[in-house]
Each structure stands twice: as C-alpha cells, then as structure tokens.
Amino acid sequence: MILSVNIAGVEWKSPITTAAGIVNSGKEYGTYTDLSILGALTTKGVSLDEWMGDTVPRITETYGGMLNSIGVQNPGVENFIKNDITFLKNLNANVIVNVCGHEIKEYVSVVERLNSVDGIDMIELNLSPLNPDTENKWANFGRDIETTTKIVSEVRKVTKIPLIVKLSPNNLSDIVEISKAAEAAGADALSMINTLIGVRIDIFRKKPSLGNKIGGLSGPSVKPVAVGAVYRVAKSDVKIPIIGMGGITNAEDALEFILAGATAIGVGTANFGNPRVTMNILDGIKQYMSDNNIDDINKLVGAALNS
Amino acid sequence: MKDVFEAEIISNDQIALDIYDLYIKSPEEVSKAKAGQFVSLFTDNPAMVLPRPLSLCDIDKESGIFRIVYRAGGSGTRQISKYEKGQIIKGIGPVGNSFRILPNTKKFAVVGGGIGTPPLLELCKKIKNEVPDSEIFVYLGFRSVSQVILEEDFKKYSDNVYITTDDGSYGHHGNVISVMKTEPYYDVIYSCGPTIMLKFVAKYADSNDTKCFVSLEEHMACSIGACLACVTKVHTKDGEWAYRRVCCTGPVFNAKEMVWT
C-alpha cells in the first residue's frame, strides 16, 4: 500500500502534517504521539524578532470549533533555530517552518535566515488575515492578488526551499484567483484553509470572550468551507499541489479533502481533543484503502473532481 | 509514551449550587499525581473540541481514585455533570507543577475562593502528612450559603476553618482577607480562587513579608504546553515581564513573580 505523496519535490511518507500553531515544534506532543508517522511537521509561526502574543483569554470554544487569538507568540527566528532545530531534525519527518511577519521585509528576513539552516524541508508563508502589521492594523497579506503576488515573489527571490503559501477564504476576494496569483509568483504548493475571522460574545460580561476580541475560527465547524476552497482551487487550472486543512478530526474528514483534490492534509484543532489523532487518522485511511482495494493514496487525490 | 487515560466514574453528585463532586478511578495516574496538579477531561460530545482542565481535590493513592470538585458553569462541565457511576471518562494528566512545602514552615494560611477551594484540600492533606507539628489556618470565601463547599472536609486537617460569604448568609460576612488578618503572622500562604482575591492575598503577603504561592486558572486548549493559550504575565530578572504557561510552568506560582493586572 502506497501512502507516500510528493509535494513540490519533497517526498512525504504519509499524507499528513500538523497545522501550524498547534503542536509548536512538537516537543510536547511528541510525549503523547508518534510524530514520525507524519509526512511533515508544521511548526508554529516564526517571526524575525520575539512576538509576545495577544492578551488573555486567547481561546474560547464555540459550537463545533474554537476561536483563538494567540497572536503567534514566538521567541523569534534566532531562538527558534537555537532551541528547536535539533529536535526537529531528529523527528524522522519533514520539517515545514511556518513564517509570519508584520511586513513583507520581515518575511523575507526570516526566510533568508532559514536558508542557511540545515534540516528545513519546506517553508510555509502564513498569510493569516489576523496578523497585525506595524501599525497594528490587519496586514492580511493574502487579501488580494496584488498583495499576494508581492509577498510571494519577494520571498521567492531569496530562497530555493520549496515554498507553501497558506491561504484563507475571505470576503474581499476569490481564493481561486488568489491561488493563481500565488502560483504565478512562484509558490510551490498551497495550504488551505487558515482560520476564519470570528467573534464570540460573553453574554454575562457583555463583551467579546477573547482578550483580542476578534479571533480565528477553527475546528469541525469550518470543514465544509475548507473542503469547498480545496475543491474549487483543485478544479481550476492551478497546477501546484494543495495541502488541505480545516476541521479534520478523523479519517473520513481527511479523505473528503483528498478526494476534493488535496494531495496531503493538515490536522489542527483535533489534536487538542485527542493528542493521538494524527495516528488514528493514518490508521483510518489505511483501513479505507484496504476495504476499498486501493493500493496507492495518490489514486484518490482529486477523484471527486470529475463527477 | 504518555496516553489518554480512561477512568471509571465512581460517583458524580451535586453538593452545592452548580457544584459537583466527581470520583474517578485511574490508579496509574493517581499514583503519579501531586497536590496542585490538574487533569483535563474530555466530553463525549464531538461539538466540544477542547478538554476541561479540572483541579484535583483529593488524590487517594490507596484506592487509586481522584476526587474532583467542579462547577458546572459552561457547556462542557454541564455535560460532565450528567455522567453517571460506571461510565468511562477520558482525560489527560496529571498536568502542571505542584504545591511545594518549604523547609522550616510551621504556620500555614490556606486561602480559597469559590471553586478555587478544592485543590487546597489535597494541599492540607499534604501539609498534615509532611509537617507533623504544623498549624493550618483555612479561610474559604463564597458568594452565598448555597455555594459553600468542603467545610467539613477541611476540618479533618485543621481546627481553624473560617468561612466567609459575600452576602453574609453563612459564616463571616465579608471577604477572607479581613478574617485572615486577625492572626498576627503566617510562615507561608497558599491561595487559589478568583484573580482579584489572589491579588489581594498577594498584596497582604507582600506587605507582611510572608511567602505566598497562588494557583491560577486560565482558558486552555491543549493542556500540555504546546498551544500557548493559557499564559500569565510574570516579572523577569531584567525588570521586564514575560508570559509563562499556566498549564505546565504553573498552575502554582510564587506570588512575588506575578504581574497583577
């Protein structure tokens, strides 16, 4: 049974990664689950300098999901390299470093720094709609074709490491058009979706539940939106592979994304409800393949697109 | 590798307004647990994506049973409150640091507020076991008589248990700080409860040059240190502040470290 997939020239032993910002660099989750079954581990967002993150409460549960505004708390790229790279190199899975910044030149500087580090297999650009820019407005680097083109091409100029661009559907633009722009600007792969912007109100305190007021929605409640994004982009003339994510909790969810056109899948929020969920999903995919006499996972990729 | 535990519910009874008394059997986890730690319990409702971190009120190494006294305040804990004897509940833990007992401390103040009270019971048991000539003063504050819990349990470890209520419907009318001030000194103070109460306990400790440890509560996602949701501000050596994770650096912090906001 073939479970390996190829994303932008990088061979993954299984089609599963962790969504950025969930397992940090894997040290904590590695005590609960076998991270070596992953095709890749995606790290938490890494910025140029230390980011302190948002005020608490940073998370609140919603029906079938959760809102977060962690604010990408991270120690900055130098401390990331010093503290986490050795651990990541020994994982026996590909390492995807998620990169974030307040402005384009910060993304470029982080990627330039990562170029010289051994053990990084792919870079994922976090174009989250929630990242603040230097004036604390929403930077939303994936908001339109122009901004997406600019950031992807600037980063592309400075690195040969395979580049994944992470996108989210938003009301300002069509994710298919943004995906085309990312591909044309040099992206090697796409990951989708990032969280959706949301708010929960605490009816007793009569104010938003999150310290940052606005957060990103993740979990099972976003899944149809995420499958829809993957399906539409896969059906378009975008050629680069898609890593699908958004509410994946079990093998059935993962298979929906794969059949909709994702070459691999990412698991985020579900790790909180079950630290071994990635192992369970892989087992479930194998079971499905064996039950349905499928010898190669790649035969399932996009199988639902031609119906 | 650590695993999610599966514990049998021994009993799960209401003991006060919205407050439940849960006993679960999980010998392996109980054998490892320390006073001040917590477990995170999963509901069986897939619409609830996060575990519920709940403090350990009693850790009975002989029977392998955790006692967890919790408030059914949100959707998850309300769901847990409906689980019955014999059902299996999943969880992770025990998680977090623990209450440390410092050498040469004899006179203890234990200050609880509302649903912050339960983990202090296991602390009192620990003090009684480890410091034979200890003197424990327990101050427990609640909103009203309908929410008063664990008074008799604390009396097993202390002859000085004082209850206060905000509305005066039981015990002393007012807050715990005013009652604890009637003793001239303590060697150390331990506290768990609402942040505003912890802040005043810490202030009292600071002005009396008394060692003080507080146990915090914060919204958590993973409960194991990865997600960085449950942070709290602490002073750093360079005069700045930094975020520390309540789930694994805490939940117990030296009150002197805390940046109160």
XYZ file of C-alpha atoms in Angstrom, chain A residues 46-151:
106
model
C 8.259 32.078 13.359
C 8.872 35.821 13.110
C 12.059 37.868 12.880
C 12.019 39.152 16.465
C 10.175 37.831 19.502
C 6.405 38.322 19.461
C 4.753 38.453 22.893
C 1.325 37.483 21.562
C -2.145 38.699 22.465
C -3.756 39.303 25.836
C -5.753 36.516 27.505
C -8.228 34.911 27.148
C -6.592 33.610 23.995
C -9.061 30.851 23.221
C -12.760 30.225 23.581
C -14.744 27.211 22.487
C -17.613 27.594 20.032
C -20.128 25.036 18.803
C -18.059 22.515 16.869
C -14.961 24.631 16.986
C -12.927 27.265 18.765
C -11.759 30.823 18.314
C -8.150 31.703 19.032
C -6.125 34.847 19.211
C -2.754 33.612 20.430
C -1.105 36.322 18.353
C 1.673 33.979 17.169
C 3.611 34.234 20.419
C 7.084 33.019 19.449
C 10.666 33.722 20.500
C 11.858 34.898 17.075
C 13.873 33.092 14.420
C 17.244 33.026 16.233
C 15.799 31.437 19.359
C 13.734 29.080 17.219
C 16.898 27.881 15.495
C 18.798 27.617 18.769
C 16.068 25.792 20.705
C 14.111 23.709 18.218
C 16.042 22.784 15.074
C 17.986 19.888 16.599
C 14.784 18.375 17.939
C 13.011 18.835 14.599
C 15.877 17.310 12.610
C 15.637 14.132 14.661
C 11.880 13.691 14.182
C 12.192 11.476 11.119
C 9.521 13.604 9.376
C 9.884 16.538 7.001
C 10.004 19.917 8.697
C 7.844 22.785 7.455
C 8.635 26.083 9.126
C 5.680 28.463 9.191
C 6.865 32.044 8.696
C 5.000 35.181 9.743
C 5.741 38.891 9.823
C 4.289 42.357 10.259
C 5.538 43.433 6.879
C 6.949 41.844 3.755
C 10.588 42.581 4.552
C 10.237 40.673 7.835
C 9.037 37.578 5.982
C 11.992 37.970 3.627
C 14.486 38.320 6.508
C 13.164 35.236 8.308
C 13.324 33.154 5.138
C 16.857 34.421 4.380
C 17.914 33.332 7.856
C 16.298 29.902 7.442
C 18.129 29.370 4.126
C 21.375 28.734 5.941
C 19.887 26.243 8.399
C 20.196 22.550 7.771
C 17.073 20.414 8.294
C 14.306 22.610 6.942
C 12.451 20.842 4.133
C 9.758 23.381 3.302
C 8.642 26.872 4.249
C 5.016 27.859 4.711
C 4.122 31.540 4.400
C 1.473 32.424 6.951
C -0.712 34.979 5.201
C -3.194 34.893 8.078
C -5.842 37.590 7.908
C -5.290 38.185 11.628
C -1.618 39.146 11.627
C -1.221 42.736 12.707
C 1.041 44.967 10.640
C 3.414 47.517 12.147
C 0.605 49.974 12.748
C -1.439 47.208 14.352
C -3.901 47.133 11.513
C -4.651 43.858 9.839
C -1.958 43.208 7.321
C -3.862 40.374 5.631
C -1.175 39.597 3.077
C -3.471 37.152 1.297
C -6.298 39.621 0.897
C -5.921 40.409 -2.799
C -3.986 39.479 -5.913
C -1.585 42.411 -5.706
C -0.507 41.843 -2.087
C -0.254 38.082 -2.525
C 1.845 38.471 -5.672
C 4.159 40.930 -3.961
C 4.861 38.910 -0.823
